Coordinates of C-alpha atoms in Angstrom, one line a residue:
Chain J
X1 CA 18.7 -31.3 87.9
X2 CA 17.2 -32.2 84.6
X3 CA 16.9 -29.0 82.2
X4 CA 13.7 -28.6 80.4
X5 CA 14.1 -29.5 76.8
X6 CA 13.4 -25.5 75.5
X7 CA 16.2 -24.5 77.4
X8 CA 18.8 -27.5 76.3
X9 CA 17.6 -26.6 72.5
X10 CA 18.9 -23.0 73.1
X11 CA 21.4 -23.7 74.4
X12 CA 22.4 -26.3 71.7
X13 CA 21.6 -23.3 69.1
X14 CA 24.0 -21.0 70.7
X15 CA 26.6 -23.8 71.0
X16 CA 26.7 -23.7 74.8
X17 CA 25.7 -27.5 75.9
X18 CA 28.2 -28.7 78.2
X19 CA 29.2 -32.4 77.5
X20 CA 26.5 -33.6 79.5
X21 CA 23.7 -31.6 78.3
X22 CA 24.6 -32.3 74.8
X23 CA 24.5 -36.6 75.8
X24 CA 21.3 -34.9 77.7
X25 CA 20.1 -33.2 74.0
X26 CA 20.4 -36.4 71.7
X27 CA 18.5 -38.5 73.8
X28 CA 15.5 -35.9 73.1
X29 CA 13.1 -37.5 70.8
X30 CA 12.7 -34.8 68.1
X31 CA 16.8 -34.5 68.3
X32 CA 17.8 -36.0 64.6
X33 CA 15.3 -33.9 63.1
X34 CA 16.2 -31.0 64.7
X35 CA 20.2 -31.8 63.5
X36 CA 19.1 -32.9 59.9
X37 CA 17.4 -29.0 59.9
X38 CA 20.3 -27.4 61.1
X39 CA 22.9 -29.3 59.1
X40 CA 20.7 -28.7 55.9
X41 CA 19.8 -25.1 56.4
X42 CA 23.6 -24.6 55.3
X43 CA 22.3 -25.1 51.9
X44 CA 20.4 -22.3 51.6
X45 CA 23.5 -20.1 52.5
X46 CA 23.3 -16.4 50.9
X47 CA 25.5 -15.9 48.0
X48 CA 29.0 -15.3 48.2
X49 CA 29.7 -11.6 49.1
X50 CA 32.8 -9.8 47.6
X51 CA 33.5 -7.4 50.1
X52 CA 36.5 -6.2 48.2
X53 CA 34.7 -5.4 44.7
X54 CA 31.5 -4.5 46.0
X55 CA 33.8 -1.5 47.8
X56 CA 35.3 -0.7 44.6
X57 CA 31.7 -0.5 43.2
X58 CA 31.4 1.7 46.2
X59 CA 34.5 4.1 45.6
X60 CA 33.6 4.2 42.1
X61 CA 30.2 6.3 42.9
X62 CA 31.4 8.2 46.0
X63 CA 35.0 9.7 44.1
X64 CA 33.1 12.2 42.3
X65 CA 32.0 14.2 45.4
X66 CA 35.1 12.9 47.4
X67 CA 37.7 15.5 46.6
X68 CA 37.4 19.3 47.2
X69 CA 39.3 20.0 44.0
X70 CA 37.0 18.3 41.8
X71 CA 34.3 20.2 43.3
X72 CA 35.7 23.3 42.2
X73 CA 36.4 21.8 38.5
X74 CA 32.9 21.1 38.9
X75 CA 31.8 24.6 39.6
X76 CA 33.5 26.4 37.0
X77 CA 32.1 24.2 34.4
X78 CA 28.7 24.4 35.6
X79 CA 29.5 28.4 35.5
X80 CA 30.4 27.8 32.0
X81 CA 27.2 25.3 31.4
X82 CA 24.7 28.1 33.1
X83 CA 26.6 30.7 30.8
X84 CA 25.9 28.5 27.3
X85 CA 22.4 27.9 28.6
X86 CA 21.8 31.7 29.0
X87 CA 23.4 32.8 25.8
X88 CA 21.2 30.3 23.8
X89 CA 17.8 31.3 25.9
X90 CA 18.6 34.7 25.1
X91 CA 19.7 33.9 21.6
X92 CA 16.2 31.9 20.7
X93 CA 14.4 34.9 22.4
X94 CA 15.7 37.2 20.4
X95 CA 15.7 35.1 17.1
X96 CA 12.0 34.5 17.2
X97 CA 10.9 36.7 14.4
X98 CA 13.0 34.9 11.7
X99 CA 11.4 31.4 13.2
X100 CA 9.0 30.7 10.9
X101 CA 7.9 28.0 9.3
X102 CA 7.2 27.7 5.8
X103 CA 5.4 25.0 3.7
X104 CA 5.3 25.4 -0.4
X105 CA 3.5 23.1 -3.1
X106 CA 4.3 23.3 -6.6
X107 CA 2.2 22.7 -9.6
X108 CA 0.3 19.2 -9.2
X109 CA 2.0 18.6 -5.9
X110 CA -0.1 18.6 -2.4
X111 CA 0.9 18.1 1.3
X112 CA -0.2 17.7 4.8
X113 CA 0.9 19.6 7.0
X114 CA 0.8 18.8 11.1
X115 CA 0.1 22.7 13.2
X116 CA 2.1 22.1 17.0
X117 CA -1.9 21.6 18.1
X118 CA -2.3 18.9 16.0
X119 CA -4.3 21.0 13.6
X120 CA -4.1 19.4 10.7
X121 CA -3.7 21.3 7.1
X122 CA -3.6 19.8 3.6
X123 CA -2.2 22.1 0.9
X124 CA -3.4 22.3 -2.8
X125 CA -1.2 22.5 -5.1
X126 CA 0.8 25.9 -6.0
X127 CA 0.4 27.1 -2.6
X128 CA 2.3 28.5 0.7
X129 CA 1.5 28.7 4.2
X130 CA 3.7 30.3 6.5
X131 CA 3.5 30.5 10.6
X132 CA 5.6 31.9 13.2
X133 CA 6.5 28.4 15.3
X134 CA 7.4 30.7 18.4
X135 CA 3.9 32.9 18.4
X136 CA 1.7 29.9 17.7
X137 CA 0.8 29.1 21.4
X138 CA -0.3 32.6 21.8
X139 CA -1.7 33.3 18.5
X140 CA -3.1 30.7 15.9
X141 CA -2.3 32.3 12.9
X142 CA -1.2 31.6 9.8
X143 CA -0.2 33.1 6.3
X144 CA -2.2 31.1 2.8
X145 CA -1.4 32.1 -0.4
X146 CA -3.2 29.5 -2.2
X147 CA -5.6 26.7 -1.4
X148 CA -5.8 24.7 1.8
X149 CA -8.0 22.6 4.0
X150 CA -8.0 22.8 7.4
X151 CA -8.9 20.5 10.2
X152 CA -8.9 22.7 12.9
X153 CA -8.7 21.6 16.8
X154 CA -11.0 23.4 19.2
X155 CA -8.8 25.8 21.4
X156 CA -8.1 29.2 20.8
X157 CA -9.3 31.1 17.9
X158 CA -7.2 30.5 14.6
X159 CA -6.8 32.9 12.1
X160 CA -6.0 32.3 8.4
X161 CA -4.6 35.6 6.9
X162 CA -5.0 35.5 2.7
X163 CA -4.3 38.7 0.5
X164 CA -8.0 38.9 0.2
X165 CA -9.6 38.5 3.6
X166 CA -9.0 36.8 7.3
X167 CA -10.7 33.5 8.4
X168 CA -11.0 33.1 11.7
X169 CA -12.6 29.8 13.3
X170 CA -12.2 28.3 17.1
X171 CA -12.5 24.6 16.0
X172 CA -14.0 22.9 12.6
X173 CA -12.9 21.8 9.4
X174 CA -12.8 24.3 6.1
X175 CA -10.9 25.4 3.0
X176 CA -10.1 28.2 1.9
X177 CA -8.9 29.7 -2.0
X178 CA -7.0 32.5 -2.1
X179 CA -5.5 32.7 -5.5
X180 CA -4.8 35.9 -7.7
X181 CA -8.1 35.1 -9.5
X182 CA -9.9 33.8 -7.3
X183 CA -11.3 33.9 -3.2
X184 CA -13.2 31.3 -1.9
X185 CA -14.4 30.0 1.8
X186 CA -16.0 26.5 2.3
X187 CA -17.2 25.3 6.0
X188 CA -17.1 21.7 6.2
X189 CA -17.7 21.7 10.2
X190 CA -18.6 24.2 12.8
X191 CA -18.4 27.7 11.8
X192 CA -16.2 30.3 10.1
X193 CA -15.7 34.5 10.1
X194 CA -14.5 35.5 7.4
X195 CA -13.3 39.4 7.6
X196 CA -13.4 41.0 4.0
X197 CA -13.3 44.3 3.6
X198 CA -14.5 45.6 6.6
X199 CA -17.2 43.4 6.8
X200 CA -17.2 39.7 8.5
X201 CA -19.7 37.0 7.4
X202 CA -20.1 33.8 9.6
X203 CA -20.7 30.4 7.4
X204 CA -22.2 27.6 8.7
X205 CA -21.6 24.0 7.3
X206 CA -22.1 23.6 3.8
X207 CA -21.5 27.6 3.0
X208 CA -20.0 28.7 0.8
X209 CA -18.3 32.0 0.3
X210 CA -17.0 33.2 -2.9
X211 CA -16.0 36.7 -4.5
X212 CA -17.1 37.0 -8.2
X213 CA -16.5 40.6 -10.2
X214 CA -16.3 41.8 -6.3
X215 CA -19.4 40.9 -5.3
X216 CA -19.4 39.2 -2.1
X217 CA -21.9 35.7 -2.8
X218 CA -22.7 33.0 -0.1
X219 CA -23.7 30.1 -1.4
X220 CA -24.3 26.3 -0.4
X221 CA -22.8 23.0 -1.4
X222 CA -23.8 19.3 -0.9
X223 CA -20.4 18.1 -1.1
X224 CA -18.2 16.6 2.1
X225 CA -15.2 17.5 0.8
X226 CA -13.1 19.8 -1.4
X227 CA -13.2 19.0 -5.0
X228 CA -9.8 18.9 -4.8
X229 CA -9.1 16.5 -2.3
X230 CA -11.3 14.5 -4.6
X231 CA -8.7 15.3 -7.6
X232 CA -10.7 17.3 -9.5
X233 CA -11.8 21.0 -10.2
X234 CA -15.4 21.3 -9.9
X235 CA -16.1 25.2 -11.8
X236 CA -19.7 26.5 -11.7
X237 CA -19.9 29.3 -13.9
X238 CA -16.9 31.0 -14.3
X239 CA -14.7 32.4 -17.4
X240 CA -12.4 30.3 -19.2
X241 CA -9.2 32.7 -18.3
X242 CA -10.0 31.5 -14.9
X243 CA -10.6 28.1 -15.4
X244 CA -7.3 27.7 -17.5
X245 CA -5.4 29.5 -14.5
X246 CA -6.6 26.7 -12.1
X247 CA -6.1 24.0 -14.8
X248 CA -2.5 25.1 -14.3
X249 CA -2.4 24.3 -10.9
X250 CA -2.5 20.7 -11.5
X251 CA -0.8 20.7 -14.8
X252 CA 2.4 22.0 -15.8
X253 CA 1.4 23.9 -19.1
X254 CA 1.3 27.0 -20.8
X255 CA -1.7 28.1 -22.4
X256 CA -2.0 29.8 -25.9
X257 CA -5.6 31.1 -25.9
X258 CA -5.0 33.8 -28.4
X259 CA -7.3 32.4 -31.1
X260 CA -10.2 32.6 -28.6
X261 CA -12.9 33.9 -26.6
X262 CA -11.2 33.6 -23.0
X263 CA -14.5 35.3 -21.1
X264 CA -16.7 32.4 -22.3
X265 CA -18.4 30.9 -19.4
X266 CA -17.9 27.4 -18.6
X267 CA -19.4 25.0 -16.3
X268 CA -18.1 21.6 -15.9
X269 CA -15.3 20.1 -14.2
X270 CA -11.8 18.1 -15.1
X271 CA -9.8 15.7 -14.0
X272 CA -6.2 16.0 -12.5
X273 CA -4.8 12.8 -13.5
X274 CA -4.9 12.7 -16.5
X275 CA -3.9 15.8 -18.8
X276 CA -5.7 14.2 -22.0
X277 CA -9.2 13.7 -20.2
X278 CA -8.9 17.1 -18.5
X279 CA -8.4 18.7 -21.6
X280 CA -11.4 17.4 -23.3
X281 CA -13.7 18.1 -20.4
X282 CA -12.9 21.3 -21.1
X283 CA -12.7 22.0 -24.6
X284 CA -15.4 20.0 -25.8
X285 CA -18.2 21.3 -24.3
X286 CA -17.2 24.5 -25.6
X287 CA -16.4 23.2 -28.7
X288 CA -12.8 23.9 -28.7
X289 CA -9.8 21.7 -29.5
X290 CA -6.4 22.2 -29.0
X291 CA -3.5 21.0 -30.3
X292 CA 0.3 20.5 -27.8
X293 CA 3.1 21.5 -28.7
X294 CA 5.9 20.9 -26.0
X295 CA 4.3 22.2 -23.2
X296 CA 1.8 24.6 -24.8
X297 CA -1.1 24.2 -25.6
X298 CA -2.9 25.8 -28.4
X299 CA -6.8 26.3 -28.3
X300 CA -8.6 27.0 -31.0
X301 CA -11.9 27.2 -32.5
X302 CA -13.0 23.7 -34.3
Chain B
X1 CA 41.3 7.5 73.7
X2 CA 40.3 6.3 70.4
X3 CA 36.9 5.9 70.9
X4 CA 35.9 9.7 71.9
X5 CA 38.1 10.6 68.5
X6 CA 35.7 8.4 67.1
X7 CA 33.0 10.1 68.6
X8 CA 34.2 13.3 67.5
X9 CA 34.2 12.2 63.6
X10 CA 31.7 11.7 61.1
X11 CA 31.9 9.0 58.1
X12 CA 33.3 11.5 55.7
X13 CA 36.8 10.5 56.5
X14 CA 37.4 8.1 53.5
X15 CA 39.8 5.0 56.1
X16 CA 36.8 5.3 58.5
X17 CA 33.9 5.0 55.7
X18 CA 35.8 2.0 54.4
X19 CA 36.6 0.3 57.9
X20 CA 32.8 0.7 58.3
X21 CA 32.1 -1.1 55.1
X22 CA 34.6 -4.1 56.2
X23 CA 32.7 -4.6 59.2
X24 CA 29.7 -4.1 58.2
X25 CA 28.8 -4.4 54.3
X26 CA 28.8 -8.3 54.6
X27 CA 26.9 -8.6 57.6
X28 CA 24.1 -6.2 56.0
X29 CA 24.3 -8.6 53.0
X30 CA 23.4 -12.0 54.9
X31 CA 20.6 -10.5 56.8
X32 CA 19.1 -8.5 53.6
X33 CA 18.9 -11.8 51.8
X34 CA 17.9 -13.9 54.1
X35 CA 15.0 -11.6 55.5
X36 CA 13.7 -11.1 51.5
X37 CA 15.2 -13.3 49.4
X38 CA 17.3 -12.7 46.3
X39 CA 14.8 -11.5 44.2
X40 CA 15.4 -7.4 45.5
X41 CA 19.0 -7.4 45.1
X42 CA 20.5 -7.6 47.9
X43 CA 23.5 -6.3 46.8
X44 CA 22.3 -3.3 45.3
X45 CA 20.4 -2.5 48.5
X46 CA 23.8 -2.6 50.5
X47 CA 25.1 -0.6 48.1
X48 CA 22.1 2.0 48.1
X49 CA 22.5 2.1 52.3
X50 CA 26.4 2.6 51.9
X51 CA 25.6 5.4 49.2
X52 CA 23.0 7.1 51.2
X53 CA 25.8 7.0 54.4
X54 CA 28.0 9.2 52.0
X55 CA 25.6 11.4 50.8
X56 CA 25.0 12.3 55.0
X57 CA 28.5 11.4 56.4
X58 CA 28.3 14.7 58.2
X59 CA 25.1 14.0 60.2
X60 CA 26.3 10.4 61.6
X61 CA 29.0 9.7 63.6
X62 CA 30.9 6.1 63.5
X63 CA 29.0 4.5 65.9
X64 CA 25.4 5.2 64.7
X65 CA 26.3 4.2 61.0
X66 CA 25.7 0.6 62.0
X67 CA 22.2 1.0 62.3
X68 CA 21.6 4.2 60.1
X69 CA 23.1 1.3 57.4
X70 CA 20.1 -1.7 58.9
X71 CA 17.6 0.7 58.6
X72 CA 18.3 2.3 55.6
X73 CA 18.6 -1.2 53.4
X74 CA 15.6 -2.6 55.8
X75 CA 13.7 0.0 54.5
X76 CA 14.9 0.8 50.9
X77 CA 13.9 -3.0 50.9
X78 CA 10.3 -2.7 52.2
X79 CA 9.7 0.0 50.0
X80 CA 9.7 -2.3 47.0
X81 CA 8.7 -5.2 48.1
X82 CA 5.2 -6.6 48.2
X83 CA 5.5 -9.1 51.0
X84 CA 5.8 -11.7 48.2
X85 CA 7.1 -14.9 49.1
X86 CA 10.6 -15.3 50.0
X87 CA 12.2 -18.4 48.4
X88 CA 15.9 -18.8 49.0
X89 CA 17.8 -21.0 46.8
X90 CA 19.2 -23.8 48.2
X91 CA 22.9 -25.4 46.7
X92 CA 21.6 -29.1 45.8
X93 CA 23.7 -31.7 48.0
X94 CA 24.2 -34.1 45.1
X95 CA 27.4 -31.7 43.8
X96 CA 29.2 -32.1 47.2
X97 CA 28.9 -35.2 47.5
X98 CA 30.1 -37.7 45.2
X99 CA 27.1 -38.3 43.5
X100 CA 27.8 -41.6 41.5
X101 CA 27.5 -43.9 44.5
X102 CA 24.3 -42.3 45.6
X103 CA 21.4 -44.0 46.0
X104 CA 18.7 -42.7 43.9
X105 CA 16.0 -43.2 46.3
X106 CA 18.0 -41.5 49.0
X107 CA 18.3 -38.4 45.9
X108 CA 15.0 -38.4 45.5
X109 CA 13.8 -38.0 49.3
X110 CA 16.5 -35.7 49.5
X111 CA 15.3 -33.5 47.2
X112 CA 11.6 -33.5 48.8
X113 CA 13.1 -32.7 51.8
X114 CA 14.9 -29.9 50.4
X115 CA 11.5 -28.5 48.6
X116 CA 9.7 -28.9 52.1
X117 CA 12.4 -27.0 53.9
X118 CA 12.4 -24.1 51.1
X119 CA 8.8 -24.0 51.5
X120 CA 8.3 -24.1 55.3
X121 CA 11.4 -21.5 55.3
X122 CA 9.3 -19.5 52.9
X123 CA 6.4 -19.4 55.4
X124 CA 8.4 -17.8 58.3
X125 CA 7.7 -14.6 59.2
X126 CA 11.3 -12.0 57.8
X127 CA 12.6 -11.4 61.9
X128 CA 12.4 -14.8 62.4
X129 CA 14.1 -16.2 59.0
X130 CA 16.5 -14.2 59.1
X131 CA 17.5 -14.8 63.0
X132 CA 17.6 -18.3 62.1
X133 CA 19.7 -18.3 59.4
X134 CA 22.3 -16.0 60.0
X135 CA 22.8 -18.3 63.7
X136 CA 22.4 -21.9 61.4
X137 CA 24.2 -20.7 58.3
X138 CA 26.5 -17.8 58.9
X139 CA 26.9 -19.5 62.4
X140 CA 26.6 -16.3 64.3
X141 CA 26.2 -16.0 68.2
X142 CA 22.7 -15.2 69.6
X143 CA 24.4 -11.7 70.6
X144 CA 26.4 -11.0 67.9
X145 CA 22.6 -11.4 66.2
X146 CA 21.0 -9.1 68.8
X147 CA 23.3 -6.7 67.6
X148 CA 23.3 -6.6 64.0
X149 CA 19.6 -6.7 64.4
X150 CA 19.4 -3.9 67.4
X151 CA 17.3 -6.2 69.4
X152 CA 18.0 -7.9 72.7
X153 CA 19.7 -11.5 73.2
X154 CA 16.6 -12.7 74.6
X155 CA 14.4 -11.8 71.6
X156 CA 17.3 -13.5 69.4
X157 CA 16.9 -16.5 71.0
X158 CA 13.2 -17.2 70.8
X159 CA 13.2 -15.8 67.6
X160 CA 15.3 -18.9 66.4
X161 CA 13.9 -21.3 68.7
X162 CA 10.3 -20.5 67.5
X163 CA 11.7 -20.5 63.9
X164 CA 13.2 -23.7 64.5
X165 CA 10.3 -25.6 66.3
X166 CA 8.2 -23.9 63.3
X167 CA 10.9 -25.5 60.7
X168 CA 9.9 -29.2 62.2
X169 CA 6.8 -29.1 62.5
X170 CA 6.6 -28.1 58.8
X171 CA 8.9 -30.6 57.6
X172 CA 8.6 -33.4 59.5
X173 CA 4.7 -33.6 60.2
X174 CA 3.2 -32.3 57.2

């Protein structure tokens, strides 16, 4: 009996050829090819397998869950954790009034200031915004003593409280005054309420809203920006007791205006970079001078 | 007798979890690496199986952790793989040998051989490389095969027969 080649090649794989078969198997045409395969498929033998220190690997990640005991170490300290993590909830709850945050500018100084929307704010100089970081996802609302620009994102409605009036917006771009002497809206972008006094008046881009000897004006503007963010005070028409209050804003000076008329009106605008030039914008066309003496300066008729 | 304790118990008892990984861990290893390559790790996915045993030692009993540990790397396996090409590495023959007296020519066919093996090994299907390779290489018995891989002896065998007639036809007429 002669067996058929597929069967002596299985065999010969599972090492079962009898002495025969296997003088039967080399006489097969294909056979040195078929023993040059097998002989060199030992090359391609796996990587060595450590069974002893892939177990420790093993033992190393199953001992944390293997002993009862450290299950209940494990369970009072997560007790403890869930305890911490309740105290601190409860102590950030309760703590939310006093979380506010506070940005200040002194004299000649401005900042930017990033809102958790990604509002943006840029603050004048002498100025302070506060806002309650807890409240702000509920409420956009913020405290300005000062000047400021906001870049508002749209989203809920944003309120800007001053000692003079509230500013509300949804989304848009405006800046708003609110010093001792002075209150003053400008809407760069989209649209503004302002609540004064009972009243609210909307601005639309390029409005301006100003109070002057408590009359309420709204007037327009060409510019695309604060004068400030342009460093310089632009005044139209107002007193020089006002103007020299803003000049000291940007300047850290006293003013001795006693030898003067302080309600003259002036029109013009100065520099703040430069405490020489800014001076002479001012006093010339008025036909003042001045004289410095430390850090006063004295104004007087020519 | 032994076995019905066996039975009886799961694979949370810590001798019989590591008596499982004696007789098994290696085994799991060759065929991992020779069904995908090196490139997924085959240790790590031995590992991962041998983990995810732990994790349900209550649910499987001794004698099903066998192939609860196949399937588990098989599929761990298939789950990151693309069905890219499998190339296994091959140790080159010139270190075993002592390679000063060799031939160069001989070297050099040598090495083509070698490439054209790694490729036509490449181009087998995963069942069939791995059959093959675990009975050439790791010299394993056509039923010790069918039982690693859950399959019958039959299927073993054509599986490396086919592989094999495959490998020549590959190597030697192309």
């Amino acid at each position: 009996m002669k067996p058929d080649k597929e069967i002596l090649i299985k065999k010969w794989l599972n090492d079962e050829l009898s002495p025969e078969e296997f003088e039967m198997f080399k006489k097969l045409d294909k056979y040195e090819e078929y023993i040059k395969i097998s002989d060199r498929a030992k090359h391609f033998k796996a990587p060595h397998y450590n069974q002893k220190v892939e177990f420790e690997k093993l033992n190393f990640a199953t001992s944390s869950q293997k002993k009862s005991s450290n299950l209940k170490v494990f369970k009072y300290v997560a007790a403890v954790a869930a305890i911490a993590i309740i105290a601190f909830t409860l102590f950030q709850t309760l703590n939310t009034t006093t979380n506010l945050q506070s940005f200040a500018t002194s004299t000649a100084k401005t900042k930017s200031v990033q809102l958790p929307d990604q509002s943006k704010v840029s603050l004048n100089a002498n100025s302070n915004l506060t806002y309650n970081k807890d409240e702000w996802y509920k409420e956009r609302q913020l405290q300005l003593n000062g000047e400021a620009l906001f870049k508002v994102k749209k989203g809920q409605k944003f309120v800007v409280n001053t000692a003079y009036a509230n500013v509300e917006v949804l989304g848009t771009v405006f800046n708003v005054k609110s010093r001792d002497y002075i209150f003053e809206v400008s809407c760069f972008e989209g649209s503004v309420k302002v609540y004064l006094k009972g009243q609210s008046y909307v601005l639309k881009p390029k409005d301006n809203l100003v109070i002057d000897h408590e009359n309420i004006l709204i007037t327009q503007f060409s510019s695309a920006q604060p004068d400030w963010k342009t460093n310089k005070t632009i005044i139209d028409s107002k007193s020089l007791d006002i103007v020299l209050k803003e000049f000291q804003n940007y300047y850290d000076v006293n003013f001795d205006a006693s030898n003067i008329d302080t309600s003259t009106i002036y029109s013009g605008s100065f520099s703040h970079n430069d405490l020489k030039i800014a001076l002479n914008s001012i006093t010339l066309p008025l036909g003042y001078t001045y004289t410095k003496q430390g850090n006063t300066i004295i104004l007087s008729n020519q | 007798m032994t076995k019905d304790k066996l039975l009886n118990k799961n694979c949370c008892d810590q001798s019989i979890f590591s008596k499982l990984h004696d007789k098994h861990a290696k085994d799991l290893h060759d065929f991992i690496y020779y069904k995908f390559g090196e490139q997924f790790n085959p240790k790590d996915k031995v590992q991962q199986a041998f983990l995810k045993l732990w994790e349900n030692c209550k649910k499987i009993t001794p004698d099903k952790a066998k192939s609860y540990l196949f399937s588990v790397a098989n599929n761990t396996t298939l789950n990151v793989i693309k069905h890219e090409k499998v190339i296994l590495k091959y140790e080159s023959n010139t270190k075993s040998n002592n390679s000063d007296h060799q031939d160069p020519q001989f070297l050099l066919e040598e090495k083509e051989y070698m490439d054209k093996y790694q490729n036509a090994l490449s181009k087998l299907t995963e069942e069939k490389r791995a059959a093959f390779l675990l009975n050439r290489v790791e010299g394993k018995k056509h039923k010790e095969i069918a039982k690693i891989l859950g399959i019958s002896r039959k299927a073993v065998e054509k599986r490396i027969y086919t592989a094999l007639k495959q490998l020549r036809k590959e190597i030697h007429e192309i």
